[in-house]
Amino acid sequence: MPIPRHASLLDSLAEASSISHNNRVYEMQGDGADIVTLSLGEAFFDIPVPSFDDLPQAKIHHYSHSRGLPLLREKLAKYYELDCGLPLDPETEIIVTAGSKAAIFMALSAILDPGDEVIIPEPLWVSYPEQVRLCRGVPVMTPWQDSVDDFASYVTPRTKAIIVNNPQNPSGRRLGVDELRRLHELAEQHGLFIIADEAYHEFVPEGAEFLSVGSFDPHKHHTIVCNSMSKNYGISGWRVGYMVAHQLLIDQIIKLQQHIITCAPTILCHYLAEHFETILEQTRPQIARVVSMRNRMAGELASRGVACMPGDATFYLFASLGKSRLDAEHFTEELLRRHAVSVVPGTGYGASCDRFVRISVGTEPEQRLLRGISAVAGLIEETS
Ligand code: PMP
């Protein structure tokens, strides 16, 4: 008997390259291999195992408000206003959801009609183009060499939005104030939404200020900010994120949430609401250490003649392969095979990034990071 066929749209959908690459690393580790893992998209923090004893026991195991627990929304609103420069009404302008991945997908679902175009600057985060396609939209990628001023040349009558990731995975780049202004001018001039993915906003160097993309559009006329606890709180497995947007849009998105997710995980949201400040106190010193480690490793690479795409934030480095004869896929393959070091090929971040590999410094101790960095520099040298 023939098996009923899945939607043809899925045939053209790519796997998330960093995730499929890491699955291979897990398999090799399962077979006993010792892999220096520079490919994971998170930073490991020491955080105490949570106790749920002090939470309201009658509520924590059940569905909760689809917009998010009121106390958590209030805390997030205060946090975003004080730390990111974007005031928001916790009653109407925020929704708590299951990670920022779901937030971005719901934002795209809420604004795209079939055939609408979304400008996605490279290096891009792997899920943006696929999520646009899932919404029957058309992703329009711009090469990494383009600046904000070049984006206007990609605008057509079908362009609906532009997605920016600030600070950026994989380069660690932060958009400057001038760039942010020009981005909003572009959005206003052409009637576009800006989807701002700020999932790494805590990972800026000490003393640097983070300004939300939304702070330039305080009435949230066209800006949708997506963020999450995954990276900033070191709890990616909890699946808690949020979105800030105009009340009218949130009122639409709440319907998507109700039909797809119902609510973010209630027990974890209660815990987060109760311990919001304490977790930040625990993670911020660890974030400072990992960002400074990132910048030290950039220095190590530079001293070995390896250039990185400009950036000083996150825990990622996007290293250029320079004169190596290998493309990013082959380089990654060889690095794993010859040196047992895993990185992610740049191709996953857009076609223009095939001369780069992403290095994450978030999960290995310093000595192993240095070993990995040395292997990357050595393989570039060997294959040049
Ligand atoms: N945006 C970017 C740029 C990311 O790198 C990730 C995760 N790797 C996400 C969003 C999604 O994170 P989450 O769904 O865990 O919030």
mmCIF file of C-alpha atoms in Angstrom, residues 42 47-52 55 72 96-100 228-231 233-241 263-273 275-276 279 282:
data_model
loop_
_atom_site.group_PDB
_atom_site.id
_atom_site.type_symbol
_atom_site.label_atom_id
_atom_site.label_comp_id
_atom_site.label_asym_id
_atom_site.label_seq_id
_atom_site.Cartn_x
_atom_site.Cartn_y
_atom_site.Cartn_z
ATOM 1 C CA GLU A 42 25.489 27.712 22.824
ATOM 2 C CA ILE A 47 23.451 27.335 36.881
ATOM 3 C CA PRO A 48 21.957 25.648 39.934
ATOM 4 C CA VAL A 49 19.457 22.856 39.308
ATOM 5 C CA PRO A 50 16.130 24.633 39.825
ATOM 6 C CA SER A 51 13.855 23.786 42.697
ATOM 7 C CA PHE A 52 10.176 24.227 41.968
ATOM 8 C CA LEU A 55 6.295 27.951 43.135
ATOM 9 C CA LEU A 72 7.158 37.283 33.633
ATOM 10 C CA VAL A 96 6.113 34.803 25.747
ATOM 11 C CA THR A 97 6.597 31.783 23.530
ATOM 12 C CA ALA A 98 8.573 28.567 23.059
ATOM 13 C CA GLY A 99 11.998 30.003 22.127
ATOM 14 C CA SER A 100 12.817 32.740 19.645
ATOM 15 C CA SER A 228 14.900 34.372 24.167
ATOM 16 C CA MET A 229 16.304 32.971 27.378
ATOM 17 C CA SER A 230 18.185 30.265 25.460
ATOM 18 C CA LYS A 231 21.559 31.941 25.027
ATOM 19 C CA TYR A 233 20.323 32.698 30.357
ATOM 20 C CA GLY A 234 22.147 29.575 29.201
ATOM 21 C CA ILE A 235 18.965 27.484 29.189
ATOM 22 C CA SER A 236 18.361 26.647 25.520
ATOM 23 C CA GLY A 237 16.576 23.424 26.430
ATOM 24 C CA TRP A 238 13.890 25.227 28.389
ATOM 25 C CA ARG A 239 12.359 26.629 25.213
ATOM 26 C CA VAL A 240 11.310 30.018 26.500
ATOM 27 C CA GLY A 241 11.485 33.113 24.303
ATOM 28 C CA CYS A 263 1.501 28.757 25.987
ATOM 29 C CA ALA A 264 5.192 28.627 26.842
ATOM 30 C CA PRO A 265 6.151 25.892 29.385
ATOM 31 C CA THR A 266 4.239 27.020 32.491
ATOM 32 C CA ILE A 267 6.461 25.546 35.208
ATOM 33 C CA LEU A 268 9.594 27.074 33.700
ATOM 34 C CA CYS A 269 7.936 30.447 33.189
ATOM 35 C CA HIS A 270 6.891 30.504 36.856
ATOM 36 C CA TYR A 271 10.459 29.706 37.819
ATOM 37 C CA LEU A 272 11.841 32.387 35.515
ATOM 38 C CA ALA A 273 9.389 35.002 36.761
ATOM 39 C CA HIS A 275 14.091 34.067 39.822
ATOM 40 C CA PHE A 276 14.538 36.471 36.889
ATOM 41 C CA ILE A 279 19.598 33.966 37.082
ATOM 42 C CA GLN A 282 24.564 34.186 37.891
#
